[in-house]
Amino acid sequence: MPNRARAAAAVAVLALFASCGGGGSTSDSAPAPTVDASKITPACFQGGTTPELQIGSGFANADWNDPHVLKVGSQYWMYASSNLGFPPAGPASSPVQIYRFTSTDAVNWTLNPMTAVLAVTNGQWDQGGNETPAVVFFGGKYHMFWTGYPDAWPPPPSAVFNFRIGHATSTDGISWTKDASFLLGPSGVSGRFDEFIVGEPGPVVFNNMLYLYFTTVGVDAGLAAGLQTIGVITSADGVNWSAPALAFKPDQTVYPRAMNWVGYSTPNAVVIAGKVHVFVDVANDHGNDTWTQEAIHHAYSSDGLTGWTQDPAPLRRLTDFTWTQREIRSPHALLDGTTLRVYFAEDDLFNTGAWGIGQMTCSLVP
């Protein structure tokens, strides 16, 4: 759950259980490059030491978060979210909305267009804000998924229960047509993995189907505690969807709930060498309700649904870069030929003031 609207809110629901135990290309048929996915290890990744987008990139006081990048021909498109800035530089309240950047080198970015491509509208279910954009090309058009909520920014802690996942389509990646209502919300069913919170969609096209991963909060019976896990739904047409299912949950040998690791957030999926690879960030509440995203983790599956293999350690921790000392979050992976690009948001807001979006790369040349 990204920092801006969710951190405090997520703490509220996870705290309820403290006493019990918180990318794709634009072608459906583009040939996959020959790569070696076993190289996806912490040692492989290079870069990430400085942000590519910072506070004020694109327009004054912009505070970019939640990157999602796809390659369209020879151009790169990045969707990201921002409001009009943190007070007092920005207004006391302004909605988070979704924008698009373009680039010819995947490093230097231009806001294009200058206005939000997915804006809020009073009276709609997401009138308070929309963020965590994720876009794929499927069935001859672009599909965007995002997290929306009705509560004005900054939302109260209780707003976490109002998070929903939205869906829109576009032929050009700029003008979007929203569905009449949200696509997915929490089940509300006692004891289910998705009982309380659903958000942060991560779509991928796999085997000519749409797979949509998302973060969710419910009660884990084995741990007798609230846990943030990764769910999944699938669709053959982008209209009709399967029932939500649990994809995977935190490996307790790596991120034990007893050490205040509350779970996985902001999933992103990419197909590499015929398998679905999901990148997440990992949240910890430190036992005192200070919920922060502190690591980037990786898992993969042959069918995208079951049999997940999780790495034995995070790819990066917030302490790995000087400008991510408070959080490292919202990873997005793009397979660009034989180069795996992982974009991420992060900040050291209360020390150096750093906030933005960076990138690290890993060569998967066999």
CSV table of C-alpha atoms in Angstrom, one decimal:
chain,number,residue,atom,x,y,z
A,1,MET,CA,0.0,0.0,0.0
A,2,PRO,CA,1.6,3.2,-1.1
A,3,ASN,CA,2.6,5.8,1.4
A,4,ARG,CA,0.4,8.7,0.5
A,5,ALA,CA,-3.1,7.5,1.2
A,6,ARG,CA,-2.7,4.1,2.7
A,7,ALA,CA,0.1,3.9,5.3
A,8,ALA,CA,-1.8,5.3,8.3
A,9,ALA,CA,-5.0,3.6,7.1
A,10,ALA,CA,-3.5,0.2,6.8
A,11,VAL,CA,-2.2,0.4,10.3
A,12,ALA,CA,-5.7,0.8,11.6
A,13,VAL,CA,-7.1,-2.5,10.2
A,14,LEU,CA,-3.9,-4.5,11.0
A,15,ALA,CA,-3.9,-3.1,14.5
A,16,LEU,CA,-7.3,-4.7,15.0
A,17,PHE,CA,-5.5,-8.1,15.1
A,18,ALA,CA,-2.5,-7.1,17.2
A,19,SER,CA,-3.9,-8.8,20.2
A,20,CYS,CA,-4.5,-12.0,18.2
A,21,GLY,CA,-1.1,-12.6,17.0
A,22,GLY,CA,-1.6,-5.5,8.9
A,23,GLY,CA,4.0,-4.9,-17.1
A,24,GLY,CA,3.6,-5.8,-20.2
A,25,SER,CA,4.3,-4.9,-23.9
A,26,THR,CA,1.7,-3.6,-26.3
A,27,SER,CA,1.4,-6.8,-28.2
A,28,ASP,CA,-0.4,-9.9,-27.3
A,29,SER,CA,1.9,-12.0,-29.5
A,30,ALA,CA,5.3,-10.3,-29.2
A,31,PRO,CA,8.1,-13.0,-29.2
A,32,ALA,CA,9.7,-13.4,-25.8
A,33,PRO,CA,13.4,-12.8,-25.7
A,34,THR,CA,15.7,-15.6,-24.6
A,35,VAL,CA,16.6,-14.8,-21.0
A,36,ASP,CA,17.9,-16.5,-17.9
A,37,ALA,CA,15.4,-15.8,-15.0
A,38,SER,CA,17.7,-17.4,-12.5
A,39,LYS,CA,19.8,-14.3,-12.6
A,40,ILE,CA,17.1,-12.3,-10.7
A,41,THR,CA,19.1,-12.0,-7.5
A,42,PRO,CA,20.1,-9.1,-5.4
A,43,ALA,CA,23.6,-9.2,-6.8
A,44,CYS,CA,22.4,-8.8,-10.4
A,45,PHE,CA,20.7,-5.4,-9.9
A,46,GLN,CA,22.6,-2.2,-10.6
A,47,GLY,CA,21.6,1.4,-10.2
A,48,GLY,CA,18.8,3.0,-8.2
A,49,THR,CA,21.1,5.3,-6.3
A,50,THR,CA,19.4,8.5,-7.5
A,51,PRO,CA,15.8,9.2,-8.5
A,52,GLU,CA,14.7,9.7,-12.1
A,53,LEU,CA,11.6,11.7,-11.0
A,54,GLN,CA,11.7,13.9,-7.9
A,55,ILE,CA,9.4,16.3,-6.1
A,56,GLY,CA,8.5,19.0,-8.6
A,57,SER,CA,9.3,16.9,-11.8
A,58,GLY,CA,6.6,17.6,-14.4
A,59,PHE,CA,4.9,20.4,-12.4
A,60,ALA,CA,5.5,22.4,-9.3
A,61,ASN,CA,5.3,20.4,-6.0
A,62,ALA,CA,4.4,17.1,-7.8
A,63,ASP,CA,5.0,14.1,-5.4
A,64,TRP,CA,5.3,11.1,-7.7
A,65,ASN,CA,4.5,7.6,-6.6
A,66,ASP,CA,3.4,4.2,-7.9
A,67,PRO,CA,5.3,3.9,-11.2
A,68,HIS,CA,4.1,1.5,-14.0
A,69,VAL,CA,6.1,1.4,-17.2
A,70,LEU,CA,5.3,-0.2,-20.6
A,71,LYS,CA,7.1,-0.1,-23.9
A,72,VAL,CA,5.1,1.0,-26.9
A,73,GLY,CA,7.2,0.7,-30.1
A,74,SER,CA,10.4,2.6,-29.4
A,75,GLN,CA,8.8,4.8,-26.7
A,76,TYR,CA,8.4,4.1,-23.0
A,77,TRP,CA,5.3,5.2,-21.1
A,78,MET,CA,5.2,5.6,-17.4
A,79,TYR,CA,2.0,6.0,-15.5
A,80,ALA,CA,2.4,7.4,-12.0
A,81,SER,CA,0.3,9.2,-9.4
A,82,SER,CA,0.5,12.5,-7.7
A,83,ASN,CA,-1.6,15.2,-6.0
A,84,LEU,CA,-0.7,18.9,-6.1
A,85,GLY,CA,2.0,18.6,-3.5
A,86,PHE,CA,2.4,18.2,0.2
A,87,PRO,CA,1.2,21.1,2.4
A,88,PRO,CA,2.3,23.7,2.9
A,89,ALA,CA,3.9,23.8,-0.6
A,90,GLY,CA,0.8,22.3,-2.0
A,91,PRO,CA,-2.8,22.9,-1.0
A,92,ALA,CA,-4.2,21.5,2.2
A,93,SER,CA,-6.2,19.0,0.3
A,94,SER,CA,-5.9,17.9,-3.4
A,95,PRO,CA,-6.9,14.5,-4.9
A,96,VAL,CA,-4.3,12.0,-6.0
A,97,GLN,CA,-4.7,11.5,-9.7
A,98,ILE,CA,-3.0,9.5,-12.5
A,99,TYR,CA,-0.6,11.0,-15.1
A,100,ARG,CA,1.6,9.7,-17.9
A,101,PHE,CA,5.2,10.4,-18.8
A,102,THR,CA,7.0,9.4,-22.0
A,103,SER,CA,10.7,8.6,-22.7
A,104,THR,CA,12.9,7.5,-25.5
A,105,ASP,CA,15.5,5.9,-23.2
A,106,ALA,CA,13.5,4.7,-20.2
A,107,VAL,CA,15.5,7.0,-18.0
A,108,ASN,CA,14.7,10.6,-18.9
A,109,TRP,CA,11.0,11.4,-18.6
A,110,THR,CA,8.6,14.1,-20.0
A,111,LEU,CA,5.1,14.6,-18.6
A,112,ASN,CA,2.8,13.9,-21.6
A,113,PRO,CA,0.2,15.3,-21.5
A,114,MET,CA,0.5,17.9,-18.7
A,115,THR,CA,-2.8,17.1,-17.2
A,116,ALA,CA,-4.0,13.9,-15.5
A,117,VAL,CA,-5.1,11.1,-17.8
A,118,LEU,CA,-7.3,9.6,-15.1
A,119,ALA,CA,-8.9,12.3,-13.0
A,120,VAL,CA,-11.4,12.2,-10.2
A,121,THR,CA,-15.0,13.3,-10.6
A,122,ASN,CA,-17.4,14.3,-7.9
A,123,GLY,CA,-20.1,11.7,-7.3
A,124,GLN,CA,-18.1,8.8,-8.6
A,125,TRP,CA,-16.9,5.9,-6.3
A,126,ASP,CA,-13.3,7.1,-6.6
A,127,GLN,CA,-14.0,10.9,-6.2
A,128,GLY,CA,-11.5,11.1,-3.3
A,129,GLY,CA,-8.5,9.9,-5.3
A,130,ASN,CA,-7.1,7.3,-7.7
A,131,GLU,CA,-3.6,5.9,-7.6
A,132,THR,CA,-1.4,2.8,-8.1
A,133,PRO,CA,-2.0,2.8,-11.9
A,134,ALA,CA,-1.2,-0.3,-13.9
A,135,VAL,CA,-1.7,-0.6,-17.6
A,136,VAL,CA,-1.5,-3.5,-20.1
A,137,PHE,CA,-2.4,-4.0,-23.8
A,138,PHE,CA,-4.9,-6.8,-24.3
A,139,GLY,CA,-7.5,-7.6,-26.9
A,140,GLY,CA,-6.6,-4.6,-29.1
A,141,LYS,CA,-6.8,-1.9,-26.4
A,142,TYR,CA,-5.1,-0.7,-23.3
A,143,HIS,CA,-6.5,-1.7,-19.9
A,144,MET,CA,-5.8,0.4,-16.8
A,145,PHE,CA,-6.4,-0.8,-13.3
A,146,TRP,CA,-6.1,1.5,-10.2
A,147,THR,CA,-6.9,1.9,-6.5
A,148,GLY,CA,-9.7,4.4,-5.9
A,149,TYR,CA,-11.5,5.7,-2.8
A,150,PRO,CA,-14.3,8.2,-2.1
A,151,ASP,CA,-12.7,10.0,0.9
A,152,ALA,CA,-11.0,13.4,0.3
A,153,TRP,CA,-7.2,13.5,0.7
A,154,PRO,CA,-5.8,13.1,3.3
A,155,PRO,CA,-8.2,10.3,4.0
A,156,PRO,CA,-9.0,9.2,7.6
A,157,PRO,CA,-7.7,5.9,8.8
A,158,SER,CA,-11.2,4.3,8.3
A,159,ALA,CA,-10.9,5.1,4.6
A,160,VAL,CA,-8.9,1.9,4.1
A,161,PHE,CA,-12.2,0.0,4.2
A,162,ASN,CA,-13.4,2.0,1.2
A,163,PHE,CA,-10.5,1.1,-1.2
A,164,ARG,CA,-11.6,-0.5,-4.4
A,165,ILE,CA,-10.0,-1.5,-7.7
A,166,GLY,CA,-11.2,0.2,-10.8
A,167,HIS,CA,-10.9,-0.6,-14.6
A,168,ALA,CA,-10.8,1.6,-17.7
A,169,THR,CA,-10.0,1.1,-21.4
A,170,SER,CA,-8.3,3.2,-24.0
A,171,THR,CA,-7.2,3.1,-27.6
A,172,ASP,CA,-4.4,5.6,-27.2
A,173,GLY,CA,-3.3,5.4,-23.5
A,174,ILE,CA,-4.4,9.0,-22.8
A,175,SER,CA,-8.2,9.1,-23.1
A,176,TRP,CA,-9.8,6.5,-20.8
A,177,THR,CA,-13.3,5.2,-20.5
A,178,LYS,CA,-14.1,4.0,-16.9
A,179,ASP,CA,-16.3,1.1,-16.2
A,180,ALA,CA,-19.7,2.1,-14.6
A,181,SER,CA,-18.5,0.9,-11.2
A,182,PHE,CA,-15.5,-0.5,-9.5
A,183,LEU,CA,-14.2,-4.0,-10.5
A,184,LEU,CA,-13.2,-5.4,-7.1
A,185,GLY,CA,-13.6,-4.8,-3.5
A,186,PRO,CA,-13.2,-6.7,-0.2
A,187,SER,CA,-15.3,-9.8,0.3
A,188,GLY,CA,-16.5,-8.9,3.8
A,189,VAL,CA,-16.7,-12.6,4.4
A,190,SER,CA,-15.5,-13.5,7.9
A,191,GLY,CA,-12.2,-15.4,7.8
A,192,ARG,CA,-11.4,-14.9,4.2
A,193,PHE,CA,-8.0,-13.7,3.0
A,194,ASP,CA,-9.7,-10.7,1.3
A,195,GLU,CA,-12.2,-9.8,4.1
A,196,PHE,CA,-11.2,-6.2,4.9
A,197,ILE,CA,-9.1,-4.5,2.2
A,198,VAL,CA,-8.5,-4.9,-1.5
A,199,GLY,CA,-6.3,-2.6,-3.6
A,200,GLU,CA,-3.2,-2.0,-5.7
A,201,PRO,CA,-3.8,-4.0,-8.9
A,202,GLY,CA,-1.0,-5.6,-10.8
A,203,PRO,CA,-2.1,-6.9,-14.2
A,204,VAL,CA,-0.2,-9.1,-16.7
A,205,VAL,CA,-1.1,-10.9,-20.0
A,206,PHE,CA,-0.3,-14.6,-19.6
A,207,ASN,CA,-1.4,-17.4,-21.9
A,208,ASN,CA,-3.8,-15.0,-23.7
A,209,MET,CA,-5.5,-14.2,-20.5
A,210,LEU,CA,-5.5,-11.3,-18.1
A,211,TYR,CA,-4.2,-12.1,-14.7
A,212,LEU,CA,-4.8,-9.4,-12.1
A,213,TYR,CA,-2.9,-9.6,-8.8
A,214,PHE,CA,-3.8,-7.4,-5.9
A,215,THR,CA,-3.0,-6.8,-2.2
A,216,THR,CA,-5.6,-7.7,0.4
A,217,VAL,CA,-6.0,-7.9,4.1
A,218,GLY,CA,-7.8,-10.6,6.1
A,219,VAL,CA,-7.2,-12.8,9.0
A,220,ASP,CA,-4.7,-15.6,8.7
A,221,ALA,CA,-6.1,-18.5,10.7
A,222,GLY,CA,-2.7,-20.2,11.2
A,223,LEU,CA,-1.2,-17.0,12.6
A,224,ALA,CA,-4.3,-15.8,14.3
A,225,ALA,CA,-3.5,-12.4,13.1
A,226,GLY,CA,-4.2,-9.9,10.4
A,227,LEU,CA,-2.1,-10.5,7.3
A,228,GLN,CA,-1.6,-8.6,4.0
A,229,THR,CA,-1.4,-11.1,1.2
A,230,ILE,CA,-1.5,-11.3,-2.6
A,231,GLY,CA,-4.8,-12.3,-4.4
A,232,VAL,CA,-5.5,-13.0,-8.1
A,233,ILE,CA,-8.4,-12.9,-10.5
A,234,THR,CA,-8.3,-13.9,-14.2
A,235,SER,CA,-10.3,-13.0,-17.3
A,236,ALA,CA,-10.4,-14.1,-21.0
A,237,ASP,CA,-12.0,-10.8,-22.2
A,238,GLY,CA,-11.3,-8.1,-19.6
A,239,VAL,CA,-15.0,-8.1,-18.7
A,240,ASN,CA,-15.9,-11.4,-17.0
A,241,TRP,CA,-13.6,-12.3,-14.1
A,242,SER,CA,-13.0,-15.4,-12.0
A,243,ALA,CA,-13.7,-15.4,-8.3
A,244,PRO,CA,-10.8,-13.9,-6.2
A,245,ALA,CA,-8.3,-16.5,-5.0
A,246,LEU,CA,-5.3,-16.4,-2.7
A,247,ALA,CA,-2.1,-16.4,-4.8
A,248,PHE,CA,0.6,-16.3,-2.1
A,249,LYS,CA,1.3,-14.9,1.3
A,250,PRO,CA,4.5,-13.8,3.2
A,251,ASP,CA,7.0,-16.5,3.8
A,252,GLN,CA,7.1,-16.6,7.6
A,253,THR,CA,10.8,-17.8,7.6
A,254,VAL,CA,11.8,-14.5,5.8
A,255,TYR,CA,9.1,-12.1,7.1
A,256,PRO,CA,7.7,-13.4,10.3
A,257,ARG,CA,4.5,-11.8,11.6
A,258,ALA,CA,6.0,-12.1,15.1
A,259,MET,CA,8.6,-9.6,14.0
A,260,ASN,CA,5.9,-7.2,12.9
A,261,TRP,CA,6.1,-7.9,9.2
A,262,VAL,CA,2.5,-7.3,8.3
A,263,GLY,CA,2.6,-8.5,4.7
A,264,TYR,CA,3.0,-7.9,1.0
A,265,SER,CA,1.9,-4.7,-0.8
A,266,THR,CA,1.8,-3.2,-4.3
A,267,PRO,CA,2.2,-6.3,-6.5
A,268,ASN,CA,3.5,-6.1,-10.0
A,269,ALA,CA,3.6,-9.0,-12.5
A,270,VAL,CA,5.7,-9.7,-15.6
A,271,VAL,CA,6.1,-12.8,-17.7
A,272,ILE,CA,9.7,-14.0,-18.0
A,273,ALA,CA,10.7,-17.2,-19.7
A,274,GLY,CA,7.2,-18.6,-19.6
A,275,LYS,CA,6.6,-18.0,-15.9
A,276,VAL,CA,4.8,-15.3,-14.0
A,277,HIS,CA,7.1,-13.2,-11.8
A,278,VAL,CA,5.6,-11.0,-9.2
A,279,PHE,CA,7.4,-8.2,-7.4
A,280,VAL,CA,6.0,-6.8,-4.2
A,281,ASP,CA,7.1,-4.5,-1.4
A,282,VAL,CA,7.0,-5.7,2.2
A,283,ALA,CA,5.5,-3.7,5.1
A,284,ASN,CA,6.4,-3.6,8.8
A,285,ASP,CA,4.4,-1.9,11.5
A,286,HIS,CA,7.3,-2.0,14.1
A,287,GLY,CA,4.8,-3.1,16.8
A,288,ASN,CA,3.8,0.6,17.3
A,289,ASP,CA,1.5,1.2,14.3
A,290,THR,CA,4.1,3.0,12.3
A,291,TRP,CA,3.4,1.1,9.0
A,292,THR,CA,6.2,1.5,6.4
A,293,GLN,CA,7.2,-0.4,3.3
A,294,GLU,CA,10.8,-1.6,3.8
A,295,ALA,CA,11.8,-4.1,1.2
A,296,ILE,CA,11.3,-5.3,-2.4
A,297,HIS,CA,10.6,-9.0,-2.8
A,298,HIS,CA,10.2,-11.4,-5.7
A,299,ALA,CA,8.2,-14.7,-6.3
A,300,TYR,CA,7.4,-16.7,-9.4
A,301,SER,CA,5.0,-19.4,-10.6
A,302,SER,CA,4.7,-21.6,-13.6
A,303,ASP,CA,0.9,-21.1,-13.9
A,304,GLY,CA,0.5,-17.8,-12.2
A,305,LEU,CA,-1.9,-19.2,-9.7
A,306,THR,CA,-0.2,-21.9,-7.6
A,307,GLY,CA,3.2,-23.4,-6.7
A,308,TRP,CA,4.8,-20.0,-6.0
A,309,THR,CA,8.6,-20.0,-5.3
A,310,GLN,CA,9.6,-17.0,-3.2
A,311,ASP,CA,13.2,-15.7,-2.9
A,312,PRO,CA,15.0,-16.4,0.4
A,313,ALA,CA,15.8,-12.7,0.9
A,314,PRO,CA,14.6,-9.3,-0.4
A,315,LEU,CA,16.1,-7.9,-3.6
A,316,ARG,CA,16.5,-4.5,-1.9
A,317,ARG,CA,16.0,-3.1,1.5
A,318,LEU,CA,15.2,0.6,2.3
A,319,THR,CA,18.7,0.9,3.9
A,320,ASP,CA,20.4,0.0,0.5
A,321,PHE,CA,20.1,3.6,-0.8
A,322,THR,CA,20.7,6.9,0.9
A,323,TRP,CA,17.5,8.3,-0.4
A,324,THR,CA,15.2,5.4,0.6
A,325,GLN,CA,15.8,5.5,4.3
A,326,ARG,CA,12.1,5.9,5.3
A,327,GLU,CA,10.5,3.7,2.6
A,328,ILE,CA,11.1,1.7,-0.6
A,329,ARG,CA,7.9,0.7,-2.3
A,330,SER,CA,5.7,0.1,-5.4
A,331,PRO,CA,8.1,-1.9,-7.6
A,332,HIS,CA,7.3,-2.3,-11.3
A,333,ALA,CA,9.2,-4.7,-13.5
A,334,LEU,CA,9.6,-4.3,-17.3
A,335,LEU,CA,11.4,-6.9,-19.4
A,336,ASP,CA,13.0,-4.8,-22.1
A,337,GLY,CA,14.8,-7.2,-24.4
A,338,THR,CA,17.2,-9.0,-22.1
A,339,THR,CA,17.3,-6.2,-19.5
A,340,LEU,CA,14.9,-6.4,-16.5
A,341,ARG,CA,14.1,-2.9,-15.4
A,342,VAL,CA,12.6,-2.5,-11.9
A,343,TYR,CA,11.2,0.9,-11.2
A,344,PHE,CA,10.3,1.8,-7.6
A,345,ALA,CA,9.1,4.6,-5.5
A,346,GLU,CA,10.8,5.6,-2.2
A,347,ASP,CA,11.7,8.5,0.1
A,348,ASP,CA,13.7,9.9,2.9
A,349,LEU,CA,11.1,12.5,3.5
A,350,PHE,CA,11.8,13.4,7.1
A,351,ASN,CA,15.6,13.5,6.8
A,352,THR,CA,16.9,14.7,3.5
A,353,GLY,CA,13.5,15.4,2.0
A,354,ALA,CA,14.1,13.0,-0.9
A,355,TRP,CA,11.0,11.6,-2.6
A,356,GLY,CA,10.6,10.2,-6.1
A,357,ILE,CA,10.9,7.3,-8.5
A,358,GLY,CA,14.1,5.4,-9.3
A,359,GLN,CA,15.2,2.4,-11.4
A,360,MET,CA,17.5,-0.5,-11.1
A,361,THR,CA,18.4,-3.0,-13.8
A,362,CYS,CA,19.4,-6.6,-14.1
A,363,SER,CA,20.8,-8.2,-17.3
A,364,LEU,CA,19.2,-11.6,-18.0
A,365,VAL,CA,21.5,-12.5,-20.9
A,366,PRO,CA,21.9,-16.3,-20.7
